Amino acid sequence: MLPFSSAQLSQTTSHLTPLLRSFSHPSPPPPNLLRRKLPLRVRSLDAAQPYDYEAQLRSNFRKSSSLKIAILGFGNFGQFLAKTFVSQGHTILAHSRSDYSSVASELRVDFYDDPHDLCEQHPDVVLLSTSILSTERVLRSIPFQRLKRSTLFVDVLSVKEFPRDLLLKCLPPEFDILCTHPMFGPESGKHSWAGLSFVYDRVRIGGGESRVDRCEKFLDIFAREGCRMVEMSCAEHDRYAAGSQFVTHTVGRVLEKFGLESSPINTKGYETLLDLVENTSGDSFDLYYGLFLYNDSAMEQLKRLDMAFKSIQNELFGHLHRIYRKQLLGDAEGARDLGTTRSVVQKLLSNGAPPNAEPPSDPDSAT
């Protein structure tokens, strides 16, 4: 038996019919509402926030690949590196003997006056960006007890055997060591690092997966910028650097002392020499002296430069002498003297030459 009588059901349906008709044929909005463009208003936040999985994944990846890097020595070169580190999403801390707090703030870097306060932040990486001559003093002033026992130490000095031996001697055995040399500086790398050489040597990296991964993350900073990654021992680096970097700085400083100046008729070769003077003169003498003092091959290269200059000088004056001798003694004896002189010059220039290999270039340096 139905719960409602037919009369009651008919009465209820008659009341519902206008309501159903209004839903199926909604009445048009008022004319004034059509003319106005009402702003969209969110009445409920819970209903208006879709979950952005892509943004969340990017955020998680950025956090997993980022490092907390402490830069000791926040001078010109340290600031130069910090800009790229920050742009890649790494957290940067800095300490220096001079107050660079205002510069650090502009670069979004946390600056610490006291190295104890910096070390208590437990950075993943401690980067030594000091001058060669002050490296030992800075290293011995670090409160190692405030750092994590597996902290990675990295140097960016222009010589490699000296910091390698110093780090092995001073650091606790639990700490990791990565010796590196960016073969560029604020001048040659101010527009891009693409194609510029980055030399590194994994001196001591712990066997744990997290420690190996941390080292690779740091190296990836330079690989992502397009650097030419060159892995070689510290001894190899110093041998090649003495034949390229030290010679480059020496020639640049000699030309600076010579007083090289631009002229209205500069050739491309002369412009190259002017650029060399500009790049090398911007570095301190302490850097140049450090390249000489802490690279065992530098003295040999300096002697070879001196021999090469004297041989060219002797060849020029000897040529004049041969012309006069040829006029006085005839062609036969003059030709014999010419052949003897050339063999002596060739012997001087080839003495102690480095092996035929492609050394990493170094347009300029800052440490």
XYZ file of C-alpha atoms in Angstrom:
367
model
C 0.000 0.000 0.000
C 1.448 3.426 -0.957
C 2.332 5.756 1.976
C 0.693 8.675 0.164
C -2.747 8.919 -1.359
C -3.080 9.880 -5.002
C -4.538 13.236 -3.993
C -1.574 14.016 -1.751
C 0.911 12.969 -4.441
C -0.844 15.126 -7.051
C -0.778 18.137 -4.711
C 2.966 17.716 -4.003
C 3.767 17.409 -7.701
C 1.880 20.565 -8.497
C 4.036 22.462 -5.997
C 7.298 21.014 -7.383
C 6.564 21.682 -11.050
C 7.374 25.457 -11.018
C 10.556 24.778 -9.079
C 11.755 22.146 -11.523
C 10.854 24.429 -14.432
C 13.047 27.199 -12.968
C 16.037 24.852 -12.893
C 15.552 23.639 -16.439
C 14.927 27.142 -17.804
C 16.833 29.627 -15.611
C 15.742 33.194 -15.872
C 18.228 35.588 -17.545
C 20.261 37.865 -15.279
C 19.242 41.477 -14.923
C 20.465 43.763 -17.741
C 22.622 45.857 -15.416
C 24.484 42.703 -14.291
C 25.360 41.862 -17.901
C 26.935 45.258 -18.423
C 29.163 45.017 -15.332
C 32.240 42.813 -15.107
C 32.345 41.566 -11.549
C 35.747 40.498 -10.173
C 36.248 36.856 -9.317
C 36.110 36.348 -5.580
C 37.235 33.218 -3.786
C 34.845 32.514 -0.945
C 36.490 29.285 0.209
C 40.264 28.716 0.197
C 39.810 25.009 0.772
C 38.010 24.669 -2.520
C 40.317 26.936 -4.564
C 43.816 25.500 -3.965
C 44.688 22.582 -6.256
C 47.901 20.772 -5.245
C 50.805 21.773 -7.530
C 52.722 18.504 -7.801
C 55.202 19.881 -10.326
C 56.213 22.801 -8.107
C 56.512 20.480 -5.131
C 58.755 18.099 -7.064
C 60.971 20.991 -8.174
C 61.237 22.212 -4.601
C 62.140 18.761 -3.281
C 64.761 18.267 -5.998
C 66.286 21.689 -5.304
C 66.567 20.885 -1.608
C 68.090 17.458 -2.232
C 70.737 18.839 -4.617
C 71.646 21.957 -2.622
C 74.645 22.331 -0.328
C 75.446 24.551 2.619
C 78.828 26.024 1.672
C 81.011 28.112 3.996
C 83.490 30.377 2.186
C 86.555 31.354 4.214
C 88.107 34.362 2.530
C 85.308 36.468 1.068
C 87.407 38.760 -1.087
C 87.067 39.347 -4.820
C 87.338 35.702 -5.829
C 85.156 34.401 -2.994
C 82.397 36.847 -3.946
C 82.788 35.856 -7.600
C 82.157 32.182 -6.760
C 79.350 32.977 -4.313
C 77.232 34.638 -7.017
C 77.042 31.430 -9.028
C 76.608 29.239 -5.949
C 73.609 31.291 -4.827
C 72.106 31.336 -8.326
C 72.087 27.529 -8.295
C 70.156 27.434 -5.021
C 72.938 26.664 -2.544
C 73.055 28.194 0.931
C 76.214 30.276 1.356
C 77.922 31.346 4.581
C 81.018 33.531 4.618
C 83.792 34.684 6.930
C 86.693 36.998 6.209
C 89.203 39.100 8.087
C 87.642 42.224 6.546
C 84.004 43.178 7.083
C 82.075 42.241 3.926
C 78.672 42.072 5.625
C 77.069 44.656 3.319
C 78.371 42.944 0.170
C 77.257 39.580 1.529
C 73.762 40.914 2.164
C 73.463 42.059 -1.451
C 74.566 38.613 -2.653
C 72.128 36.843 -0.274
C 75.025 35.399 1.736
C 75.107 35.091 5.535
C 78.280 36.791 6.809
C 79.858 35.838 10.157
C 82.488 37.904 11.950
C 83.469 34.977 14.179
C 84.540 31.646 12.594
C 83.143 29.830 15.652
C 79.649 31.089 14.843
C 80.043 30.047 11.234
C 81.243 26.532 12.070
C 78.328 26.040 14.464
C 76.036 26.258 11.413
C 77.489 22.868 10.373
C 78.176 23.546 6.678
C 78.459 20.609 4.294
C 81.470 22.175 2.578
C 84.190 24.533 3.827
C 85.758 26.362 0.881
C 89.181 27.985 1.326
C 89.340 31.059 -0.909
C 92.282 32.770 0.769
C 95.569 33.974 -0.666
C 98.285 31.342 -0.973
C 100.450 33.053 1.644
C 97.681 33.228 4.278
C 96.216 29.741 3.787
C 98.060 28.065 6.656
C 97.198 30.812 9.130
C 93.504 30.689 8.200
C 93.380 26.896 8.284
C 94.926 26.705 11.764
C 92.405 29.247 13.085
C 89.367 27.094 12.218
C 87.599 25.511 15.247
C 87.373 21.995 13.799
C 85.589 20.703 16.908
C 82.500 22.753 15.983
C 82.157 21.166 12.547
C 80.575 17.877 11.569
C 83.226 15.154 11.606
C 82.793 14.348 7.910
C 82.920 17.931 6.598
C 84.293 18.337 3.073
C 87.181 20.822 2.742
C 87.822 22.341 -0.688
C 90.536 24.760 -1.759
C 90.667 26.888 -4.913
C 94.310 27.953 -4.770
C 96.419 28.396 -7.883
C 98.964 25.838 -6.639
C 97.933 22.350 -5.613
C 100.679 20.343 -3.910
C 101.100 22.943 -1.169
C 97.415 23.021 -0.034
C 97.131 19.236 -0.440
C 100.005 18.611 1.950
C 98.770 21.312 4.329
C 95.217 19.939 4.469
C 96.436 16.387 5.029
C 98.658 17.615 7.837
C 96.205 19.925 9.649
C 92.764 18.373 9.185
C 91.399 15.564 11.363
C 91.464 12.253 9.446
C 87.639 12.084 9.368
C 87.378 15.170 7.125
C 87.189 14.871 3.330
C 89.571 16.787 1.055
C 88.998 17.998 -2.516
C 91.735 20.115 -4.134
C 90.512 22.249 -7.044
C 91.630 25.089 -9.260
C 89.139 27.062 -11.370
C 91.378 28.131 -14.251
C 89.558 31.443 -14.564
C 88.701 34.464 -12.499
C 86.374 37.463 -12.231
C 87.673 38.902 -15.510
C 87.821 35.882 -17.804
C 84.694 34.322 -16.262
C 82.529 37.396 -15.794
C 80.209 36.554 -18.708
C 80.232 32.754 -18.678
C 82.180 29.766 -17.370
C 81.369 27.668 -20.422
C 84.465 26.033 -21.888
C 86.766 27.234 -19.085
C 88.913 24.612 -17.360
C 88.247 23.392 -13.834
C 90.976 21.140 -12.416
C 90.285 18.886 -9.434
C 91.816 16.040 -7.434
C 89.781 13.871 -5.020
C 92.542 13.733 -2.423
C 90.536 12.054 0.352
C 86.839 11.237 0.054
C 85.194 8.857 2.525
C 83.613 5.660 1.267
C 80.084 6.392 2.440
C 77.482 7.039 -0.250
C 76.487 10.408 1.241
C 80.093 11.636 1.241
C 80.735 10.590 -2.334
C 77.422 12.162 -3.354
C 78.321 15.416 -1.598
C 81.623 15.645 -3.482
C 79.848 15.046 -6.790
C 77.259 17.722 -5.968
C 80.027 20.271 -5.462
C 81.774 19.318 -8.711
C 78.411 19.490 -10.477
C 78.225 23.225 -9.684
C 80.991 23.829 -12.217
C 79.870 21.140 -14.648
C 76.402 22.739 -14.831
C 78.017 26.043 -15.810
C 79.724 24.352 -18.772
C 83.266 24.136 -17.376
C 85.748 21.722 -18.933
C 86.215 19.310 -16.043
C 89.838 18.120 -15.837
C 90.719 15.528 -13.207
C 94.456 15.278 -12.532
C 96.809 14.883 -9.601
C 98.091 17.897 -7.719
C 101.641 17.148 -8.884
C 100.561 17.099 -12.544
C 98.701 20.361 -12.096
C 101.714 22.162 -10.676
C 103.988 20.905 -13.441
C 101.621 22.128 -16.138
C 100.719 25.353 -14.303
C 104.372 26.346 -14.028
C 104.604 26.091 -17.813
C 101.404 28.038 -18.474
C 100.105 30.013 -15.508
C 103.423 31.149 -14.037
C 104.857 31.951 -17.462
C 101.709 33.910 -18.334
C 101.913 36.004 -15.172
C 105.665 36.530 -15.622
C 105.361 37.750 -19.211
C 102.426 39.973 -18.257
C 104.372 41.578 -15.427
C 107.472 42.028 -17.600
C 105.367 43.825 -20.218
C 103.795 45.949 -17.479
C 107.271 46.970 -16.268
C 108.187 47.597 -19.895
C 105.354 50.123 -20.064
C 103.249 48.659 -22.849
C 100.753 51.270 -24.072
C 97.989 51.358 -26.634
C 98.568 53.176 -29.922
C 96.404 54.364 -32.852
C 97.728 51.486 -35.017
C 97.382 48.482 -32.691
C 97.555 45.080 -34.369
C 95.538 42.111 -33.105
C 98.687 40.592 -31.660
C 99.470 43.805 -29.809
C 95.894 43.955 -28.467
C 96.422 40.440 -27.102
C 99.498 41.629 -25.232
C 97.583 44.588 -23.810
C 94.849 42.219 -22.620
C 97.494 40.030 -21.002
C 98.901 42.992 -19.088
C 95.412 43.990 -17.955
C 94.531 40.495 -16.756
C 97.753 39.915 -14.826
C 98.194 43.414 -13.396
C 94.849 43.114 -11.626
C 96.207 40.352 -9.387
C 98.264 41.088 -6.303
C 102.003 40.522 -6.128
C 101.321 38.107 -3.246
C 99.536 35.848 -5.730
C 102.459 35.973 -8.147
C 104.960 35.414 -5.352
C 102.898 32.477 -4.103
C 102.971 30.923 -7.575
C 106.742 31.191 -7.491
C 107.320 30.163 -3.868
C 104.952 27.180 -3.640
C 105.475 25.612 -7.057
C 108.719 23.679 -7.340
C 108.660 23.934 -11.132
C 108.424 27.740 -11.178
C 112.164 28.323 -10.707
C 112.943 26.056 -13.646
C 110.510 27.965 -15.852
C 111.985 31.303 -14.774
C 115.466 30.107 -15.768
C 114.164 28.871 -19.114
C 112.555 32.254 -19.788
C 115.829 33.984 -19.002
C 117.743 31.593 -21.261
C 115.222 32.060 -24.080
C 115.467 35.855 -23.892
C 119.256 35.780 -23.875
C 119.354 33.333 -26.782
C 117.130 35.629 -28.865
C 119.283 38.593 -27.937
C 122.436 36.679 -28.881
C 120.834 35.549 -32.139
C 120.029 39.127 -33.118
C 123.509 40.424 -32.347
C 125.062 37.293 -33.817
C 123.263 37.851 -37.078
C 124.810 41.296 -37.359
C 128.182 39.765 -36.545
C 127.773 37.126 -39.282
C 126.952 39.777 -41.856
C 130.177 41.639 -41.076
C 132.139 38.371 -40.911
C 130.716 37.232 -44.248
C 131.814 40.469 -45.849
C 135.305 40.060 -44.435
C 135.935 36.275 -44.701
C 133.660 35.074 -47.501
C 130.533 32.921 -47.823
C 131.870 29.488 -46.705
C 132.948 30.369 -43.156
C 129.915 32.605 -42.607
C 127.537 29.751 -43.495
C 129.346 27.397 -41.077
C 128.962 29.890 -38.213
C 125.244 30.278 -38.988
C 124.571 26.525 -38.670
C 126.456 26.271 -35.358
C 124.533 29.183 -33.817
C 121.122 27.741 -34.793
C 121.926 24.352 -33.198
C 122.954 26.033 -29.935
C 119.745 28.102 -29.811
C 117.596 25.027 -30.456
C 119.326 23.141 -27.653
C 118.728 25.974 -25.173
C 115.031 26.274 -25.977
C 114.328 22.521 -25.824
C 116.184 21.979 -22.546
C 113.752 20.891 -19.815
C 110.667 21.440 -21.971
C 107.461 19.868 -20.595
C 106.027 16.778 -22.333
C 103.768 17.262 -25.332
C 100.354 17.431 -23.738
C 97.543 19.921 -23.618
C 97.812 21.835 -20.346
C 94.763 23.610 -18.929
C 94.687 27.285 -19.863
C 94.573 30.033 -17.241
C 93.601 33.480 -18.614
C 93.638 34.890 -15.105
C 93.488 33.724 -11.521
C 92.484 35.167 -8.202
C 94.009 32.998 -5.497
